[in-house]
Amino acid sequence: MTSPLHNLRDGHGRSFEYLRLSLTDVCNFRCTYCLPDGYRKQAGKPANLSVAEIARLVCAFAALGLWKVRLTGGEPSLRAEVLDIAQTISGTAGIRRLAMTTNGYRLAERAKDYASVGITSLNLSLDSLDPARFAQITGHDRLPEILAGVDAARDAGIESIKLNAVLMKGINDGELLAFMDFVERHDLSLRFIEVMRTNDNVPFFRRYYLPAATVIAQLERAGWQRLARAPGAGPAIEFAHPAGRGRIGVIAPYAKDFCASCNRLRVSSLGKLHLCLFGDFGVDLRPLLADDAQQDELLGRIEELTRTKSLSHRLLQNDSGATPHLASIGG
């Protein structure tokens, strides 16, 4: 294998240290902004990457300097081999942080297992603190179960627990004060994420999109102060209050220069490299994952493709690329 490189860069000078790896496109929730009609099985779809293929893939990205991996979906906990995959990745030389984004399904009973295989960070979808509204958004009356999962993850010793709430006008935008109180009482981090236009949710986006700047303005009026961005962090702009605990952040893909600090690449559950969540296509890496002897060719292919990454998505031009919904790649 070639010597490890420490700075995978694109043609715009951005360096990459963070891989978002989808384990499945299947999800058991029916969130209004993503899969309101539920997951629909596709006939003839290829199998997901095997554990061995994932091991070779992550080894290559680690050799290119990426040190953080996030497991995504769909819902990654639905993947039968999720614990084997996590243990394989956390044991890969060069990987220093393994995270997972989840809807909280069975988290209360699985948190200790996740911690035992090296998952040190969880992002948990929590779009409302109101039980009825939570059920309306997700299609499941499971808010108490999800909150129990938060407690179980803390008890299991998972170092970082962050809550993700998709910001929707007239639905949960009135809950900011409740969320402020919640994160301060529980010493947690919360991110409000702007609704993103995908090819399947255009009417929903037009009706419910609300700029994250509205949240920032409310936070600043309440005395919350912007924090410096940590190494390897995702795209959130985070705030803390001098007199309280917890953090609140915003992820605003429609904001000016949102893509300037992009530090992440994505691979789908089928092995396709997506340079952008809203790109026009993914490039199949699977033919180079069959054997360890292909590692040098795989490294070269990843470097070559990364150099072609576009400067920005085209969401502001109402162009979502080829993305049907966020679960298809692993939002």
GROMACS .gro file of C-alpha atoms in nm:
model
  331
    1MET     CA    1   0.000   0.000   0.000
    2THR     CA    2   0.117   0.353  -0.062
    3SER     CA    3   0.230   0.568   0.231
    4PRO     CA    4  -0.055   0.741   0.414
    5LEU     CA    5  -0.139   1.086   0.291
    6HIS     CA    6  -0.256   1.345   0.540
    7ASN     CA    7  -0.448   1.593   0.333
    8LEU     CA    8  -0.709   1.485   0.080
    9ARG     CA    9  -0.801   1.803  -0.108
   10ASP     CA   10  -1.036   1.909  -0.383
   11GLY     CA   11  -0.966   2.154  -0.663
   12HIS     CA   12  -1.083   2.446  -0.448
   13GLY     CA   13  -0.833   2.391  -0.167
   14ARG     CA   14  -1.074   2.231   0.079
   15SER     CA   15  -0.937   1.939   0.281
   16PHE     CA   16  -1.140   1.637   0.388
   17GLU     CA   17  -1.129   1.453   0.719
   18TYR     CA   18  -1.486   1.329   0.760
   19LEU     CA   19  -1.667   1.039   0.588
   20ARG     CA   20  -2.043   0.988   0.608
   21LEU     CA   21  -2.108   0.621   0.536
   22SER     CA   22  -2.463   0.500   0.475
   23LEU     CA   23  -2.535   0.145   0.592
   24THR     CA   24  -2.884   0.119   0.439
   25ASP     CA   25  -3.142   0.336   0.267
   26VAL     CA   26  -3.420   0.165   0.465
   27CYS     CA   27  -3.594   0.368   0.736
   28ASN     CA   28  -3.878   0.267   0.967
   29PHE     CA   29  -3.998   0.625   1.033
   30ARG     CA   30  -4.221   0.828   0.801
   31CYS     CA   31  -4.090   1.180   0.857
   32THR     CA   32  -4.293   1.439   0.669
   33TYR     CA   33  -3.985   1.607   0.516
   34CYS     CA   34  -3.818   1.286   0.396
   35LEU     CA   35  -4.031   0.970   0.361
   36PRO     CA   36  -4.392   1.069   0.437
   37ASP     CA   37  -4.525   0.754   0.271
   38GLY     CA   38  -4.265   0.529   0.431
   39TYR     CA   39  -3.982   0.332   0.274
   40ARG     CA   40  -4.062   0.163  -0.055
   41LYS     CA   41  -3.862  -0.148  -0.136
   42GLN     CA   42  -3.696  -0.141  -0.477
   43ALA     CA   43  -3.706  -0.458  -0.683
   44GLY     CA   44  -3.369  -0.581  -0.803
   45LYS     CA   45  -3.166  -0.347  -0.585
   46PRO     CA   46  -2.808  -0.472  -0.527
   47ALA     CA   47  -2.701  -0.584  -0.183
   48ASN     CA   48  -2.552  -0.333   0.058
   49LEU     CA   49  -2.176  -0.325   0.100
   50SER     CA   50  -2.051  -0.620   0.303
   51VAL     CA   51  -1.850  -0.582   0.622
   52ALA     CA   52  -1.533  -0.679   0.431
   53GLU     CA   53  -1.602  -0.422   0.158
   54ILE     CA   54  -1.664  -0.154   0.421
   55ALA     CA   55  -1.336  -0.247   0.593
   56ARG     CA   56  -1.142  -0.191   0.270
   57LEU     CA   57  -1.326   0.131   0.198
   58VAL     CA   58  -1.262   0.283   0.541
   59CYS     CA   59  -0.900   0.168   0.536
   60ALA     CA   60  -0.850   0.361   0.213
   61PHE     CA   61  -1.010   0.679   0.345
   62ALA     CA   62  -0.803   0.654   0.663
   63ALA     CA   63  -0.488   0.621   0.451
   64LEU     CA   64  -0.591   0.946   0.281
   65GLY     CA   65  -0.616   1.127   0.613
   66LEU     CA   66  -0.985   1.098   0.702
   67TRP     CA   67  -1.014   1.030   1.075
   68LYS     CA   68  -1.385   1.067   1.147
   69VAL     CA   69  -1.660   0.834   1.023
   70ARG     CA   70  -2.034   0.879   1.074
   71LEU     CA   71  -2.273   0.588   1.016
   72THR     CA   72  -2.594   0.705   0.852
   73GLY     CA   73  -2.897   0.570   0.668
   74GLY     CA   74  -3.194   0.545   0.618
   75GLU     CA   75  -3.180   0.424   0.974
   76PRO     CA   76  -2.840   0.258   1.033
   77SER     CA   77  -2.957   0.059   1.335
   78LEU     CA   78  -3.178  -0.145   1.099
   79ARG     CA   79  -2.866  -0.295   0.940
   80ALA     CA   80  -2.822  -0.642   1.092
   81GLU     CA   81  -2.443  -0.611   1.095
   82VAL     CA   82  -2.432  -0.264   1.249
   83LEU     CA   83  -2.227  -0.374   1.552
   84ASP     CA   84  -1.978  -0.571   1.340
   85ILE     CA   85  -1.942  -0.276   1.105
   86ALA     CA   86  -1.890  -0.031   1.391
   87GLN     CA   87  -1.630  -0.251   1.557
   88THR     CA   88  -1.446  -0.293   1.227
   89ILE     CA   89  -1.436   0.080   1.163
   90SER     CA   90  -1.341   0.183   1.515
   91GLY     CA   91  -1.051  -0.064   1.500
   92THR     CA   92  -0.915   0.078   1.174
   93ALA     CA   93  -0.578   0.249   1.207
   94GLY     CA   94  -0.618   0.625   1.172
   95ILE     CA   95  -0.987   0.642   1.266
   96ARG     CA   96  -1.016   0.846   1.584
   97ARG     CA   97  -1.390   0.911   1.603
   98LEU     CA   98  -1.690   0.696   1.512
   99ALA     CA   99  -2.033   0.857   1.520
  100MET     CA  100  -2.382   0.749   1.422
  101THR     CA  101  -2.695   0.939   1.325
  102THR     CA  102  -3.012   0.759   1.433
  103ASN     CA  103  -3.383   0.811   1.484
  104GLY     CA  104  -3.341   0.648   1.827
  105TYR     CA  105  -3.498   0.316   1.733
  106ARG     CA  106  -3.419   0.066   2.014
  107LEU     CA  107  -3.151   0.303   2.145
  108ALA     CA  108  -3.250   0.249   2.507
  109GLU     CA  109  -3.173  -0.123   2.483
  110ARG     CA  110  -2.874  -0.096   2.248
  111ALA     CA  111  -2.678   0.201   2.385
  112LYS     CA  112  -2.432  -0.016   2.580
  113ASP     CA  113  -2.370  -0.229   2.270
  114TYR     CA  114  -2.300   0.081   2.063
  115ALA     CA  115  -2.051   0.209   2.319
  116SER     CA  116  -1.881  -0.132   2.343
  117VAL     CA  117  -1.800  -0.138   1.969
  118GLY     CA  118  -1.647   0.209   1.964
  119ILE     CA  119  -1.931   0.449   1.883
  120THR     CA  120  -1.843   0.760   2.083
  121SER     CA  121  -2.087   1.010   1.933
  122LEU     CA  122  -2.459   0.997   1.855
  123ASN     CA  123  -2.676   1.241   1.663
  124LEU     CA  124  -3.038   1.175   1.745
  125SER     CA  125  -3.330   1.305   1.539
  126LEU     CA  126  -3.572   1.488   1.769
  127ASP     CA  127  -3.794   1.726   1.574
  128SER     CA  128  -4.029   1.811   1.862
  129LEU     CA  129  -4.055   1.786   2.240
  130ASP     CA  130  -4.434   1.770   2.217
  131PRO     CA  131  -4.553   1.406   2.197
  132ALA     CA  132  -4.843   1.476   1.959
  133ARG     CA  133  -4.632   1.691   1.730
  134PHE     CA  134  -4.351   1.434   1.735
  135ALA     CA  135  -4.597   1.167   1.622
  136GLN     CA  136  -4.733   1.398   1.352
  137ILE     CA  137  -4.386   1.460   1.210
  138THR     CA  138  -4.241   1.108   1.233
  139GLY     CA  139  -4.547   0.887   1.201
  140HIS     CA  140  -4.464   0.724   1.536
  141ASP     CA  141  -4.581   0.797   1.890
  142ARG     CA  142  -4.239   0.721   2.040
  143LEU     CA  143  -4.115   1.038   2.205
  144PRO     CA  144  -4.081   0.883   2.556
  145GLU     CA  145  -3.889   0.592   2.404
  146ILE     CA  146  -3.650   0.830   2.225
  147LEU     CA  147  -3.590   1.037   2.538
  148ALA     CA  148  -3.520   0.716   2.731
  149GLY     CA  149  -3.263   0.637   2.465
  150VAL     CA  150  -3.088   0.969   2.535
  151ASP     CA  151  -3.058   0.877   2.902
  152ALA     CA  152  -2.936   0.526   2.818
  153ALA     CA  153  -2.669   0.663   2.585
  154ARG     CA  154  -2.539   0.891   2.858
  155ASP     CA  155  -2.538   0.606   3.109
  156ALA     CA  156  -2.346   0.392   2.857
  157GLY     CA  157  -2.068   0.651   2.846
  158ILE     CA  158  -2.119   0.776   2.492
  159GLU     CA  159  -1.918   1.097   2.496
  160SER     CA  160  -2.114   1.322   2.262
  161ILE     CA  161  -2.493   1.324   2.224
  162LYS     CA  162  -2.645   1.577   1.987
  163LEU     CA  163  -3.009   1.627   1.896
  164ASN     CA  164  -3.115   1.721   1.543
  165ALA     CA  165  -3.440   1.908   1.476
  166VAL     CA  166  -3.549   1.994   1.124
  167LEU     CA  167  -3.682   2.352   1.138
  168MET     CA  168  -4.033   2.375   0.991
  169LYS     CA  169  -4.239   2.692   0.968
  170GLY     CA  170  -4.564   2.669   1.162
  171ILE     CA  171  -4.480   2.322   1.293
  172ASN     CA  172  -4.192   2.333   1.542
  173ASP     CA  173  -4.053   2.686   1.505
  174GLY     CA  174  -4.243   2.788   1.817
  175GLU     CA  175  -4.052   2.538   2.033
  176LEU     CA  176  -3.721   2.724   2.054
  177LEU     CA  177  -3.772   2.831   2.416
  178ALA     CA  178  -3.867   2.477   2.515
  179PHE     CA  179  -3.559   2.342   2.338
  180MET     CA  180  -3.338   2.604   2.508
  181ASP     CA  181  -3.466   2.492   2.846
  182PHE     CA  182  -3.425   2.125   2.756
  183VAL     CA  183  -3.061   2.149   2.645
  184GLU     CA  184  -2.969   2.361   2.948
  185ARG     CA  185  -3.130   2.118   3.193
  186HIS     CA  186  -2.976   1.813   3.026
  187ASP     CA  187  -2.643   1.969   2.918
  188LEU     CA  188  -2.689   1.857   2.557
  189SER     CA  189  -2.631   1.998   2.211
  190LEU     CA  190  -2.917   2.065   1.971
  191ARG     CA  191  -2.902   2.158   1.604
  192PHE     CA  192  -3.182   2.317   1.406
  193ILE     CA  193  -3.148   2.212   1.042
  194GLU     CA  194  -3.315   2.400   0.759
  195VAL     CA  195  -3.558   2.196   0.552
  196MET     CA  196  -3.376   2.102   0.232
  197ARG     CA  197  -3.543   2.070  -0.103
  198THR     CA  198  -3.515   1.722  -0.254
  199ASN     CA  199  -3.676   1.589  -0.568
  200ASP     CA  200  -3.955   1.421  -0.369
  201ASN     CA  201  -4.053   1.701  -0.129
  202VAL     CA  202  -4.085   2.019  -0.337
  203PRO     CA  203  -4.440   2.117  -0.221
  204PHE     CA  204  -4.345   2.047   0.141
  205PHE     CA  205  -4.029   2.257   0.111
  206ARG     CA  206  -4.213   2.552  -0.038
  207ARG     CA  207  -4.470   2.547   0.241
  208TYR     CA  208  -4.251   2.486   0.544
  209TYR     CA  209  -3.901   2.621   0.471
  210LEU     CA  210  -3.782   2.874   0.727
  211PRO     CA  211  -3.433   3.031   0.722
  212ALA     CA  212  -3.217   2.933   1.017
  213ALA     CA  213  -3.133   3.302   1.053
  214THR     CA  214  -3.460   3.335   1.245
  215VAL     CA  215  -3.324   3.098   1.511
  216ILE     CA  216  -2.988   3.277   1.521
  217ALA     CA  217  -3.164   3.608   1.582
  218GLN     CA  218  -3.364   3.464   1.872
  219LEU     CA  219  -3.055   3.305   2.026
  220GLU     CA  220  -2.857   3.628   2.008
  221ARG     CA  221  -3.143   3.826   2.161
  222ALA     CA  222  -3.146   3.577   2.448
  223GLY     CA  223  -2.772   3.623   2.509
  224TRP     CA  224  -2.639   3.311   2.338
  225GLN     CA  225  -2.290   3.357   2.191
  226ARG     CA  226  -2.137   3.202   1.881
  227LEU     CA  227  -1.861   2.944   1.938
  228ALA     CA  228  -1.550   2.873   1.734
  229ARG     CA  229  -1.572   2.573   1.502
  230ALA     CA  230  -1.396   2.263   1.640
  231PRO     CA  231  -1.158   2.051   1.427
  232GLY     CA  232  -1.345   1.786   1.230
  233ALA     CA  233  -1.681   1.942   1.312
  234GLY     CA  234  -1.976   1.924   1.077
  235PRO     CA  235  -2.144   2.230   0.925
  236ALA     CA  236  -2.327   2.355   1.236
  237ILE     CA  237  -2.279   2.708   1.368
  238GLU     CA  238  -2.297   2.659   1.745
  239PHE     CA  239  -2.399   2.890   2.028
  240ALA     CA  240  -2.367   2.871   2.407
  241HIS     CA  241  -2.505   3.083   2.687
  242PRO     CA  242  -2.259   3.223   2.944
  243ALA     CA  243  -2.500   3.151   3.230
  244GLY     CA  244  -2.614   2.806   3.125
  245ARG     CA  245  -2.515   2.462   3.003
  246GLY     CA  246  -2.577   2.301   2.667
  247ARG     CA  247  -2.534   2.425   2.313
  248ILE     CA  248  -2.767   2.511   2.029
  249GLY     CA  249  -2.654   2.518   1.668
  250VAL     CA  250  -2.795   2.578   1.325
  251ILE     CA  251  -2.722   2.405   0.997
  252ALA     CA  252  -2.816   2.643   0.718
  253PRO     CA  253  -2.743   2.501   0.372
  254TYR     CA  254  -2.919   2.798   0.208
  255ALA     CA  255  -2.689   3.049   0.377
  256LYS     CA  256  -2.417   3.231   0.182
  257ASP     CA  257  -2.086   3.040   0.166
  258PHE     CA  258  -2.231   2.734   0.340
  259CYS     CA  259  -2.015   2.504   0.126
  260ALA     CA  260  -1.691   2.697   0.179
  261SER     CA  261  -1.599   2.492   0.487
  262CYS     CA  262  -1.713   2.154   0.354
  263ASN     CA  263  -1.491   1.881   0.500
  264ARG     CA  264  -1.693   1.567   0.430
  265LEU     CA  265  -1.746   1.305   0.164
  266ARG     CA  266  -2.029   1.052   0.139
  267VAL     CA  267  -2.050   0.689   0.038
  268SER     CA  268  -2.388   0.525  -0.012
  269SER     CA  269  -2.482   0.182   0.119
  270LEU     CA  270  -2.418   0.046  -0.232
  271GLY     CA  271  -2.064   0.181  -0.246
  272LYS     CA  272  -2.113   0.495  -0.453
  273LEU     CA  273  -1.901   0.799  -0.369
  274HIS     CA  274  -2.111   1.116  -0.358
  275LEU     CA  275  -1.903   1.431  -0.356
  276CYS     CA  276  -2.210   1.632  -0.256
  277LEU     CA  277  -2.542   1.539  -0.098
  278PHE     CA  278  -2.707   1.721  -0.388
  279GLY     CA  279  -2.478   1.611  -0.669
  280ASP     CA  280  -2.594   1.474  -1.001
  281PHE     CA  281  -2.459   1.122  -0.950
  282GLY     CA  282  -2.248   0.892  -0.738
  283VAL     CA  283  -1.941   0.709  -0.867
  284ASP     CA  284  -1.927   0.336  -0.800
  285LEU     CA  285  -1.627   0.233  -0.590
  286ARG     CA  286  -1.749  -0.123  -0.540
  287PRO     CA  287  -1.543  -0.276  -0.822
  288LEU     CA  288  -1.233  -0.170  -0.626
  289LEU     CA  289  -1.348  -0.320  -0.294
  290ALA     CA  290  -1.330  -0.690  -0.380
  291ASP     CA  291  -0.969  -0.753  -0.280
  292ASP     CA  292  -0.700  -0.599  -0.060
  293ALA     CA  293  -0.467  -0.596  -0.362
  294GLN     CA  294  -0.683  -0.319  -0.517
  295GLN     CA  295  -0.607  -0.071  -0.238
  296ASP     CA  296  -0.361   0.147  -0.431
  297GLU     CA  297  -0.602   0.173  -0.723
  298LEU     CA  298  -0.882   0.261  -0.482
  299LEU     CA  299  -0.673   0.536  -0.319
  300GLY     CA  300  -0.594   0.686  -0.657
  301ARG     CA  301  -0.957   0.676  -0.765
  302ILE     CA  302  -1.075   0.854  -0.449
  303GLU     CA  303  -0.809   1.124  -0.489
  304GLU     CA  304  -0.894   1.173  -0.855
  305LEU     CA  305  -1.267   1.205  -0.790
  306THR     CA  306  -1.226   1.436  -0.491
  307ARG     CA  307  -1.034   1.685  -0.703
  308THR     CA  308  -1.347   1.724  -0.919
  309LYS     CA  309  -1.579   1.822  -0.631
  310SER     CA  310  -1.793   2.125  -0.716
  311LEU     CA  311  -1.750   2.448  -0.526
  312SER     CA  312  -2.113   2.448  -0.408
  313HIS     CA  313  -2.447   2.275  -0.427
  314ARG     CA  314  -2.719   2.429  -0.643
  315LEU     CA  315  -3.004   2.445  -0.391
  316LEU     CA  316  -3.037   2.819  -0.434
  317GLN     CA  317  -3.113   2.753  -0.801
  318ASN     CA  318  -3.385   2.503  -0.696
  319ASP     CA  319  -3.164   2.219  -0.818
  320SER     CA  320  -3.137   1.920  -0.583
  321GLY     CA  321  -2.926   1.714  -0.822
  322ALA     CA  322  -3.021   1.347  -0.828
  323THR     CA  323  -3.127   1.325  -0.463
  324PRO     CA  324  -3.484   1.188  -0.434
  325HIS     CA  325  -3.490   1.210  -0.053
  326LEU     CA  326  -3.235   1.235   0.228
  327ALA     CA  327  -3.255   0.866   0.320
  328SER     CA  328  -3.133   0.767  -0.026
  329ILE     CA  329  -2.772   0.868   0.046
  330GLY     CA  330  -2.762   0.937   0.417
  331GLY     CA  331  -2.839   1.306   0.467
   0.00000   0.00000   0.00000
